[in-house]
CSV table of C-alpha atoms and ligand atoms in Angstrom, one decimal:
chain,number,residue,atom,x,y,z
F,1,MET,CA,-17.7,5.0,-27.4
F,2,TYR,CA,-16.6,7.8,-27.1
F,3,GLU,CA,-15.3,9.2,-30.2
F,4,ALA,CA,-13.6,12.4,-30.3
F,5,ALA,CA,-13.4,12.8,-34.2
F,6,LYS,CA,-17.6,12.2,-34.1
F,7,ILE,CA,-17.1,14.7,-31.0
F,8,ARG,CA,-15.1,17.1,-33.1
F,9,ARG,CA,-17.7,17.6,-36.3
F,10,ASP,CA,-20.2,18.7,-33.3
F,11,PHE,CA,-18.0,22.6,-32.8
F,12,PRO,CA,-18.0,24.5,-36.4
F,13,ILE,CA,-14.9,26.1,-35.2
F,14,LEU,CA,-12.3,23.5,-35.0
F,15,SER,CA,-12.3,22.5,-39.1
F,16,ARG,CA,-10.6,26.0,-39.6
F,17,GLU,CA,-7.7,27.0,-40.6
F,18,VAL,CA,-5.5,29.4,-38.8
F,19,ASN,CA,-2.2,31.0,-41.1
F,20,GLY,CA,-2.6,28.0,-43.6
F,21,GLY,CA,-2.2,25.6,-40.9
F,22,LYS,CA,-5.0,23.7,-39.2
F,23,LEU,CA,-6.2,24.4,-36.1
F,24,VAL,CA,-5.1,22.6,-33.4
F,25,TYR,CA,-6.7,24.3,-30.1
F,26,LEU,CA,-4.7,23.5,-27.4
F,27,ASP,CA,-5.7,26.7,-24.3
F,28,ASN,CA,-9.2,25.2,-22.9
F,29,ALA,CA,-7.8,26.2,-19.9
F,30,ALA,CA,-8.6,29.8,-20.7
F,31,THR,CA,-11.8,29.0,-23.0
F,32,SER,CA,-12.6,26.3,-24.0
F,33,GLN,CA,-15.1,26.1,-27.9
F,34,LYS,CA,-18.7,26.0,-28.4
F,35,PRO,CA,-21.1,23.2,-30.6
F,36,ARG,CA,-22.8,23.9,-32.7
F,37,GLN,CA,-26.2,22.9,-30.3
F,38,VAL,CA,-24.6,25.7,-27.9
F,39,ILE,CA,-25.2,28.0,-30.7
F,40,GLU,CA,-28.0,27.1,-31.4
F,41,ALA,CA,-29.4,27.0,-28.2
F,42,LEU,CA,-28.5,31.4,-27.9
F,43,THR,CA,-29.6,31.9,-32.2
F,44,ASP,CA,-33.0,30.1,-30.3
F,45,TYR,CA,-33.7,31.5,-27.9
F,46,TYR,CA,-32.9,35.2,-29.9
F,47,GLU,CA,-34.7,34.7,-32.4
F,48,ARG,CA,-37.3,32.4,-30.5
F,49,HIS,CA,-38.0,33.6,-26.6
F,50,ASN,CA,-36.8,37.2,-26.3
F,51,ALA,CA,-37.3,39.1,-23.0
F,52,ASN,CA,-36.8,40.2,-19.6
F,53,ILE,CA,-37.6,37.2,-17.2
F,54,HIS,CA,-39.7,37.1,-13.4
F,55,ARG,CA,-41.3,40.6,-15.0
F,56,GLY,CA,-44.0,40.6,-17.4
F,57,VAL,CA,-46.7,38.7,-18.1
F,58,HIS,CA,-46.8,38.0,-21.8
F,59,ARG,CA,-45.7,35.2,-23.6
F,60,LEU,CA,-43.0,36.1,-25.0
F,61,ALA,CA,-41.8,37.1,-20.7
F,62,GLU,CA,-43.4,33.1,-19.8
F,63,GLU,CA,-41.4,31.4,-22.3
F,64,ALA,CA,-37.4,33.1,-22.0
F,65,THR,CA,-38.3,32.5,-17.8
F,66,ALA,CA,-39.2,28.9,-18.2
F,67,ALA,CA,-36.0,28.9,-20.0
F,68,TYR,CA,-33.9,30.9,-17.9
F,69,GLU,CA,-34.7,29.2,-14.7
F,70,GLY,CA,-34.5,25.6,-17.1
F,71,ALA,CA,-31.0,25.4,-17.6
F,72,ARG,CA,-31.0,26.7,-13.3
F,73,GLU,CA,-32.1,23.6,-12.5
F,74,LYS,CA,-29.8,21.7,-15.7
F,75,VAL,CA,-26.8,23.4,-13.8
F,76,ALA,CA,-27.7,22.3,-10.0
F,77,ALA,CA,-28.6,19.5,-11.7
F,78,PHE,CA,-24.8,18.6,-13.4
F,79,LEU,CA,-23.4,20.0,-10.0
F,80,GLY,CA,-25.4,17.5,-8.2
F,81,ALA,CA,-26.7,20.4,-6.1
F,82,PRO,CA,-29.3,19.3,-3.5
F,83,GLU,CA,-32.2,22.2,-4.8
F,84,THR,CA,-32.3,25.1,-7.5
F,85,THR,CA,-32.8,27.9,-4.5
F,86,GLY,CA,-28.8,27.7,-3.6
F,87,LEU,CA,-28.0,28.6,-7.0
F,88,VAL,CA,-27.0,31.2,-8.4
F,89,PHE,CA,-25.9,33.5,-11.8
F,90,THR,CA,-23.0,35.0,-11.7
F,91,ARG,CA,-20.6,35.7,-15.1
F,92,GLY,CA,-18.7,33.5,-13.7
F,93,THR,CA,-16.2,32.2,-10.7
F,94,THR,CA,-14.5,36.0,-11.1
F,95,GLU,CA,-18.0,37.6,-9.9
F,96,ALA,CA,-18.7,34.5,-7.8
F,97,ILE,CA,-16.1,34.6,-5.3
F,98,ASN,CA,-16.4,37.8,-4.9
F,99,LEU,CA,-19.6,37.3,-4.6
F,100,VAL,CA,-18.7,35.5,-1.2
F,101,ALA,CA,-15.9,38.2,-0.2
F,102,HIS,CA,-18.0,40.7,0.0
F,103,ALA,CA,-21.8,39.4,0.7
F,104,TRP,CA,-20.4,36.2,3.4
F,105,GLY,CA,-16.7,38.6,3.8
F,106,ARG,CA,-17.3,41.7,5.1
F,107,LYS,CA,-20.2,40.2,7.6
F,108,GLU,CA,-18.2,37.4,8.9
F,109,LEU,CA,-14.7,38.0,9.3
F,110,ARG,CA,-13.5,39.9,12.6
F,111,GLU,CA,-9.8,41.4,12.9
F,112,GLY,CA,-7.8,38.5,13.7
F,113,ASP,CA,-9.7,35.8,11.8
F,114,GLU,CA,-7.7,34.0,9.2
F,115,ILE,CA,-8.4,32.9,6.1
F,116,VAL,CA,-6.6,29.6,4.4
F,117,LEU,CA,-5.5,29.7,0.7
F,118,THR,CA,-3.5,27.9,-1.2
F,119,GLU,CA,0.0,29.0,-2.7
F,120,ALA,CA,-1.6,28.1,-6.0
F,121,GLU,CA,-4.4,29.5,-6.3
F,122,HIS,CA,-5.8,31.6,-8.9
F,123,HIS,CA,-5.3,35.6,-8.8
F,124,SER,CA,-9.4,35.6,-9.0
F,125,ASN,CA,-9.4,33.0,-5.6
F,126,LEU,CA,-6.5,34.7,-4.4
F,127,VAL,CA,-7.5,39.0,-4.3
F,128,PRO,CA,-10.8,39.3,-3.6
F,129,TRP,CA,-9.9,37.5,0.1
F,130,GLN,CA,-6.4,40.7,0.2
F,131,LEU,CA,-9.5,42.9,-0.3
F,132,ALA,CA,-11.7,40.7,2.1
F,133,ALA,CA,-8.8,40.9,4.5
F,134,GLN,CA,-7.8,44.8,4.3
F,135,ALA,CA,-11.1,45.9,4.8
F,136,THR,CA,-11.7,43.6,7.6
F,137,GLY,CA,-8.9,43.1,9.6
F,138,ALA,CA,-8.2,39.3,8.3
F,139,LYS,CA,-5.2,38.3,8.0
F,140,LEU,CA,-4.0,35.8,4.9
F,141,ARG,CA,-2.5,32.2,5.7
F,142,PHE,CA,-1.1,29.8,2.4
F,143,ILE,CA,-0.8,26.4,2.1
F,144,PRO,CA,2.7,26.4,0.9
F,145,ILE,CA,3.2,23.5,-2.5
F,146,ARG,CA,5.3,20.5,-2.5
F,147,GLU,CA,8.6,20.0,-5.3
F,148,ASP,CA,5.8,17.8,-7.6
F,149,GLY,CA,3.1,20.2,-7.3
F,150,THR,CA,1.4,19.0,-4.9
F,151,LEU,CA,-0.5,20.4,-1.8
F,152,ASP,CA,1.1,19.8,1.8
F,153,MET,CA,-1.8,18.7,3.7
F,154,GLU,CA,-0.1,18.2,6.1
F,155,GLU,CA,1.4,21.8,6.2
F,156,ALA,CA,-2.4,22.3,5.8
F,157,GLU,CA,-2.7,20.8,9.1
F,158,ARG,CA,-1.0,22.4,11.0
F,159,LEU,CA,-2.8,26.1,8.9
F,160,VAL,CA,-5.9,25.3,10.0
F,161,GLY,CA,-7.4,26.3,13.8
F,162,PRO,CA,-9.8,27.7,15.5
F,163,LYS,CA,-8.4,30.9,14.0
F,164,ILE,CA,-9.3,30.1,10.4
F,165,LYS,CA,-13.5,31.3,9.0
F,166,LEU,CA,-13.0,29.8,5.2
F,167,VAL,CA,-10.5,27.8,3.5
F,168,GLY,CA,-10.9,29.1,-0.2
F,169,CYS,CA,-8.8,26.3,-3.0
F,170,ILE,CA,-8.9,25.5,-5.9
F,171,HIS,CA,-10.5,21.9,-6.4
F,172,ALA,CA,-8.1,21.6,-10.2
F,173,SER,CA,-4.7,23.8,-10.5
F,174,ASN,CA,-5.1,25.6,-13.9
F,175,VAL,CA,-0.9,25.4,-14.1
F,176,LEU,CA,-0.3,21.8,-12.4
F,177,ALA,CA,-2.7,19.5,-13.1
F,178,THR,CA,-3.7,18.1,-10.3
F,179,VAL,CA,-6.5,17.7,-8.6
F,180,ASN,CA,-6.8,18.6,-4.8
F,181,PRO,CA,-8.2,17.0,-1.9
F,182,VAL,CA,-11.2,19.2,-1.2
F,183,GLU,CA,-13.0,16.9,0.3
F,184,LYS,CA,-10.6,16.4,2.7
F,185,LEU,CA,-9.9,20.7,3.4
F,186,ALA,CA,-13.6,20.5,3.8
F,187,GLU,CA,-13.8,18.0,6.7
F,188,LEU,CA,-10.6,20.8,8.2
F,189,ALA,CA,-13.2,23.0,7.3
F,190,HIS,CA,-15.6,22.3,9.3
F,191,ALA,CA,-14.0,20.8,12.0
F,192,ASN,CA,-12.8,24.0,13.4
F,193,GLY,CA,-16.0,25.6,12.8
F,194,ALA,CA,-14.6,27.4,9.0
F,195,ARG,CA,-16.3,27.6,5.4
F,196,MET,CA,-15.0,25.8,2.7
F,197,LEU,CA,-15.5,27.4,-0.8
F,198,VAL,CA,-13.7,25.2,-3.8
F,199,ASP,CA,-13.3,27.8,-6.9
F,200,GLY,CA,-14.6,24.9,-9.5
F,201,ALA,CA,-13.2,26.8,-12.7
F,202,GLN,CA,-11.1,23.6,-13.3
F,203,SER,CA,-12.5,21.5,-12.6
F,204,ALA,CA,-16.6,21.2,-13.3
F,205,PRO,CA,-15.9,21.7,-16.9
F,206,HIS,CA,-13.7,18.6,-16.7
F,207,LEU,CA,-14.0,16.3,-13.6
F,208,PRO,CA,-18.0,14.7,-12.2
F,209,VAL,CA,-18.5,17.1,-9.4
F,210,ASN,CA,-21.3,16.9,-7.2
F,211,VAL,CA,-21.7,19.6,-4.9
F,212,GLU,CA,-22.5,17.2,-1.7
F,213,GLU,CA,-20.4,14.8,-2.2
F,214,LEU,CA,-17.0,17.9,-2.0
F,215,GLY,CA,-18.7,19.0,1.8
F,216,CYS,CA,-17.9,22.5,0.1
F,217,ASP,CA,-19.7,25.6,1.5
F,218,PHE,CA,-19.4,27.2,-2.0
F,219,PHE,CA,-18.8,26.0,-5.7
F,220,ALA,CA,-17.8,28.0,-8.0
F,221,CYS,CA,-17.0,28.3,-11.7
F,222,SER,CA,-17.2,29.4,-15.0
F,223,GLY,CA,-19.5,28.4,-18.7
F,224,HIS,CA,-17.3,29.7,-20.6
F,225,LYS,CA,-15.0,27.4,-19.5
F,226,MET,CA,-16.9,24.2,-20.0
F,227,LEU,CA,-18.8,24.3,-23.3
F,228,GLY,CA,-20.8,27.3,-22.0
F,229,PRO,CA,-21.2,31.2,-23.4
F,230,THR,CA,-18.5,33.0,-21.9
F,231,GLY,CA,-21.0,36.3,-19.2
F,232,VAL,CA,-22.7,33.6,-16.9
F,233,GLY,CA,-20.9,30.6,-14.4
F,234,VAL,CA,-22.8,29.9,-11.2
F,235,LEU,CA,-21.9,30.3,-7.6
F,236,TRP,CA,-23.5,27.3,-5.5
F,237,SER,CA,-23.9,27.7,-1.3
F,238,LYS,CA,-26.5,26.7,1.5
F,239,PRO,CA,-29.4,28.3,0.7
F,240,GLU,CA,-29.3,28.6,4.8
F,241,LEU,CA,-25.9,30.7,4.6
F,242,LEU,CA,-27.2,32.1,1.8
F,243,GLU,CA,-30.2,33.9,3.7
F,244,GLU,CA,-27.9,34.5,6.7
F,245,MET,CA,-25.7,36.8,3.5
F,246,ASP,CA,-26.3,40.8,2.4
F,247,PRO,CA,-26.8,41.1,-1.3
F,248,PHE,CA,-24.0,41.6,-3.0
F,249,LEU,CA,-25.3,44.2,-5.6
F,250,GLY,CA,-28.1,46.2,-5.3
F,251,GLY,CA,-30.9,46.7,-8.0
F,252,GLY,CA,-34.3,45.8,-9.5
F,253,GLU,CA,-34.6,41.5,-8.7
F,254,MET,CA,-33.6,41.6,-5.5
F,255,ILE,CA,-35.7,42.9,-3.9
F,256,ARG,CA,-39.0,42.4,-2.3
F,257,GLU,CA,-40.1,45.6,-0.7
F,258,VAL,CA,-38.6,49.5,-1.7
F,259,HIS,CA,-39.4,52.6,0.6
F,260,LEU,CA,-37.5,55.9,0.1
F,261,ASP,CA,-34.5,55.1,2.5
F,262,HIS,CA,-34.8,51.7,2.9
F,263,SER,CA,-35.8,48.0,0.9
F,264,THR,CA,-36.8,44.6,1.7
F,265,TRP,CA,-34.8,41.3,-0.1
F,266,ASN,CA,-36.3,39.2,-2.3
F,267,ASP,CA,-36.5,34.8,-2.0
F,268,LEU,CA,-32.8,33.0,-3.0
F,269,PRO,CA,-31.3,32.7,-4.8
F,270,TYR,CA,-32.9,36.2,-6.9
F,271,LYS,CA,-31.3,37.8,-3.7
F,272,PHE,CA,-28.7,37.6,-5.6
F,273,GLU,CA,-29.7,38.4,-8.5
F,274,ALA,CA,-29.5,41.9,-9.3
F,275,GLY,CA,-31.4,43.7,-13.3
F,276,THR,CA,-31.3,42.3,-16.2
F,277,MET,CA,-28.8,39.2,-15.6
F,278,ASN,CA,-27.0,37.4,-18.9
F,279,ILE,CA,-30.4,34.7,-19.5
F,280,ALA,CA,-29.7,34.1,-23.7
F,281,GLN,CA,-26.1,33.1,-22.0
F,282,ALA,CA,-27.3,31.0,-19.1
F,283,VAL,CA,-30.2,29.5,-21.7
F,284,GLY,CA,-27.1,28.4,-23.6
F,285,LEU,CA,-24.8,27.3,-20.2
F,286,GLY,CA,-27.9,25.0,-20.5
F,287,ALA,CA,-27.2,24.0,-23.2
F,288,ALA,CA,-23.9,22.8,-22.5
F,289,VAL,CA,-25.0,21.1,-19.3
F,290,ASP,CA,-27.3,19.2,-21.4
F,291,TYR,CA,-24.3,18.9,-24.3
F,292,LEU,CA,-21.7,17.6,-21.3
F,293,ASP,CA,-24.5,14.9,-19.1
F,294,ALA,CA,-24.8,13.4,-22.6
F,295,LEU,CA,-21.0,12.4,-23.3
F,296,GLY,CA,-21.0,11.7,-19.2
F,297,MET,CA,-19.0,13.9,-16.9
F,298,ASP,CA,-16.5,9.9,-16.0
F,299,ASN,CA,-15.9,9.1,-19.1
F,300,VAL,CA,-15.0,13.0,-20.8
F,301,ARG,CA,-12.4,13.0,-17.5
F,302,GLU,CA,-11.5,9.5,-18.4
F,303,HIS,CA,-10.7,10.7,-22.0
F,304,GLU,CA,-8.6,13.4,-20.9
F,305,ARG,CA,-7.1,11.7,-18.3
F,306,LYS,CA,-5.6,9.6,-21.2
F,307,LEU,CA,-4.8,12.5,-23.4
F,308,GLY,CA,-2.8,14.3,-20.9
F,309,GLU,CA,-0.7,11.6,-19.4
F,310,TYR,CA,-0.2,10.7,-23.4
F,311,ALA,CA,1.5,14.7,-24.0
F,312,TYR,CA,2.6,14.1,-20.1
F,313,ARG,CA,5.4,11.5,-22.5
F,314,ARG,CA,5.1,12.8,-25.6
F,315,LEU,CA,6.6,16.3,-23.6
F,316,SER,CA,9.1,14.4,-21.7
F,317,GLU,CA,10.6,12.6,-24.2
F,318,LEU,CA,11.6,16.5,-25.4
F,319,GLY,CA,14.8,15.3,-23.3
F,320,ASP,CA,15.1,19.1,-22.4
F,321,ILE,CA,11.8,19.9,-20.9
F,322,THR,CA,11.0,21.0,-17.4
F,323,ILE,CA,7.2,19.8,-17.0
F,324,TYR,CA,5.6,21.7,-13.5
F,325,GLY,CA,3.0,19.5,-11.8
F,326,PRO,CA,3.6,16.2,-10.9
F,327,ALA,CA,4.0,12.5,-13.4
F,328,GLU,CA,0.7,11.1,-12.2
F,329,ASP,CA,-3.2,12.2,-11.5
F,330,ARG,CA,-3.0,14.7,-13.9
F,331,THR,CA,-5.6,16.2,-15.5
F,332,GLY,CA,-5.6,17.8,-19.2
F,333,ILE,CA,-3.4,20.8,-18.5
F,334,VAL,CA,-0.1,20.4,-19.9
F,335,SER,CA,3.0,23.5,-18.3
F,336,PHE,CA,6.4,23.9,-19.5
F,337,SER,CA,8.6,25.6,-21.0
F,338,LEU,CA,12.2,25.2,-22.9
F,339,PRO,CA,15.2,26.5,-21.7
F,340,ASP,CA,16.3,30.0,-23.1
F,341,VAL,CA,12.9,30.2,-24.8
F,342,HIS,CA,10.4,33.1,-23.5
F,343,PRO,CA,6.7,31.2,-23.2
F,344,HIS,CA,5.6,34.1,-26.1
F,345,ASP,CA,8.0,33.8,-28.6
F,346,LEU,CA,6.7,30.3,-28.4
F,347,SER,CA,3.3,30.5,-28.5
F,348,GLN,CA,3.5,33.0,-31.4
F,349,LEU,CA,5.6,30.9,-33.9
F,350,LEU,CA,3.3,27.3,-33.1
F,351,ASP,CA,0.6,30.2,-33.7
F,352,GLU,CA,2.5,30.0,-37.4
F,353,GLU,CA,1.0,27.0,-37.6
F,354,GLY,CA,-1.8,27.6,-36.7
F,355,ILE,CA,-1.7,25.7,-32.6
F,356,ALA,CA,-2.9,27.6,-29.7
F,357,ILE,CA,-1.6,27.6,-26.6
F,358,ARG,CA,-1.3,29.7,-24.0
F,359,SER,CA,2.3,31.8,-22.2
F,360,GLY,CA,2.3,34.1,-19.6
F,361,HIS,CA,2.2,34.1,-15.4
F,362,HIS,CA,-1.5,32.0,-16.1
F,363,CYS,CA,-3.6,34.5,-13.9
F,364,THR,CA,-0.7,32.4,-10.9
F,365,GLN,CA,1.5,34.8,-10.3
F,366,PRO,CA,2.5,33.7,-6.3
F,367,LEU,CA,2.6,30.3,-7.8
F,368,MET,CA,4.6,31.1,-10.5
F,369,ARG,CA,7.1,33.1,-8.1
F,370,ARG,CA,7.6,29.6,-6.0
F,371,LEU,CA,7.7,27.9,-9.2
F,372,GLY,CA,10.9,30.2,-9.4
F,373,THR,CA,9.9,31.8,-12.9
F,374,VAL,CA,7.8,34.5,-14.3
F,375,ALA,CA,5.6,32.5,-17.7
F,376,THR,CA,5.3,29.2,-18.6
F,377,ALA,CA,3.8,27.6,-21.8
F,378,ARG,CA,1.1,25.4,-21.6
F,379,ALA,CA,-1.0,22.6,-23.3
F,380,SER,CA,-4.9,21.9,-22.2
F,381,PHE,CA,-7.5,19.9,-23.1
F,382,TYR,CA,-10.7,18.5,-23.9
F,383,LEU,CA,-13.3,16.4,-25.1
F,384,TYR,CA,-12.2,17.3,-28.2
F,385,ASN,CA,-9.2,16.4,-28.4
F,386,THR,CA,-6.1,13.7,-29.9
F,387,GLU,CA,-3.7,12.1,-29.7
F,388,GLU,CA,-3.2,14.3,-33.5
F,389,GLU,CA,-2.7,16.7,-32.4
F,390,VAL,CA,-0.9,16.4,-29.4
F,391,ASP,CA,1.7,14.5,-32.6
F,392,THR,CA,1.5,17.2,-34.1
F,393,LEU,CA,2.8,19.8,-30.7
F,394,VAL,CA,5.4,17.9,-30.0
F,395,GLU,CA,6.8,18.4,-33.6
F,396,ALA,CA,6.5,21.8,-33.9
F,397,LEU,CA,7.8,21.9,-30.3
F,398,VAL,CA,11.0,20.4,-31.9
F,399,LYS,CA,11.2,22.6,-35.1
F,400,ALA,CA,10.5,25.6,-33.0
F,401,ARG,CA,13.6,23.8,-30.4
F,402,GLU,CA,15.9,23.6,-33.2
F,403,PHE,CA,14.8,27.3,-34.9
F,404,PHE,CA,15.7,29.0,-31.3
F,405,GLY,CA,19.3,26.9,-31.2
F,406,ALA,CA,20.2,27.8,-34.1
F,407,PHE,CA,19.0,31.6,-33.2
F,408,ALA,CA,20.9,31.6,-29.9
F,409,LYS,CA,24.7,30.4,-32.3
W,501,PLP,N1,-9.7,29.8,-11.4
W,501,PLP,C1,-9.2,29.1,-11.6
W,501,PLP,C2,-8.6,27.8,-11.4
W,501,PLP,C3,-9.3,29.7,-13.6
W,501,PLP,O1,-8.1,28.8,-14.0
W,501,PLP,C4,-9.6,30.6,-14.0
W,501,PLP,C5,-9.8,30.8,-15.2
W,501,PLP,O2,-9.2,30.7,-16.1
W,501,PLP,C6,-10.6,31.1,-13.3
W,501,PLP,C7,-10.5,31.3,-11.5
W,501,PLP,C8,-11.9,33.0,-13.4
W,501,PLP,O3,-13.4,32.7,-14.4
W,501,PLP,P1,-13.5,33.1,-14.7
W,501,PLP,O4,-12.4,35.0,-15.4
W,501,PLP,O5,-14.4,32.8,-15.8
W,501,PLP,O6,-13.6,34.6,-13.4
């Protein structure tokens, strides 16, 4: 039985107070909180095993290497990756996508080639491709968003043609709460000889993910959004693709032989892990994946689906509120705005009661323009949030509306 109340006891931060109120943490799309198990894995690593990896032959170096490589195995299994050689540790989603845009993009893209993205991309899956396009002469094309926030797949079929070299898409939106049909986009990309990149920053923490079933060529996600520490994430790709790519960063560990005028590259995935990696963080991510596996990602998804629907319904009852994204098939994110209230002011007012929501453009400025706004408020839920917390949010919004209404008069 899934019991959020029991799960909450694993998260020390959830019992703290903020401004005299009980913390209601609803900014999980930005970063998640960490369970004791992850915090203890970090402490244990530093207290007992800390050493640099792959280099030393002493006991600690061997233990640290085993812990780091063990984490790689756990994350690969969590994402349904068929082997660990395609699983590269990065600093997070942003770095993983930059890796692809450099190591694959700069090598494979030519003048006149096209890259297809969507209007709802996070800047992390947009700016690296703008830079790659500037460097290579490739062009960017965008799949539009329909009024309800879902992707216009008819337009996608029209856009994806023989000039396309890459289709890149968020698996789940950090604003609209949509889950995009990335499997269909992958089929479309492959039918046209293009590669498919999935930005899984908002899916890997919340839905069961299997990179083979998605049919993608590149999958990126961030550890800190899925109970893990900051500073670690992954890029998964097919080993044969990674093999063909040039290195991204040069330095120690990613080489096999270095001469004064040239070098050769290490085996996968080390070819893409230059310098000392975020070892403790990777170990912490391994513990986070253990935690998620123990809960079961189907259960996590179901809990958040219900919570997202409950929040959507309760917020809709407020009447004069705009909620972005589709009414159904949502993840646990609700982006909204109240008339005549700036999201920043709202967020600040809620903070006075210990409620943490996000306000701003959520690193999706083109999407904000498409939605006809510059910023929204956003409540984003995770596996430890409860219906009571949604109720607390709604009560605070009612009060905030009265406050700002009186202020406007
Ligand atoms: N992609 C999406 C959809 C996101 O929501 C985020 C973070 O908010 C990112 C990419 C970037 O993740 P990171 O900052 O961990 O690299």
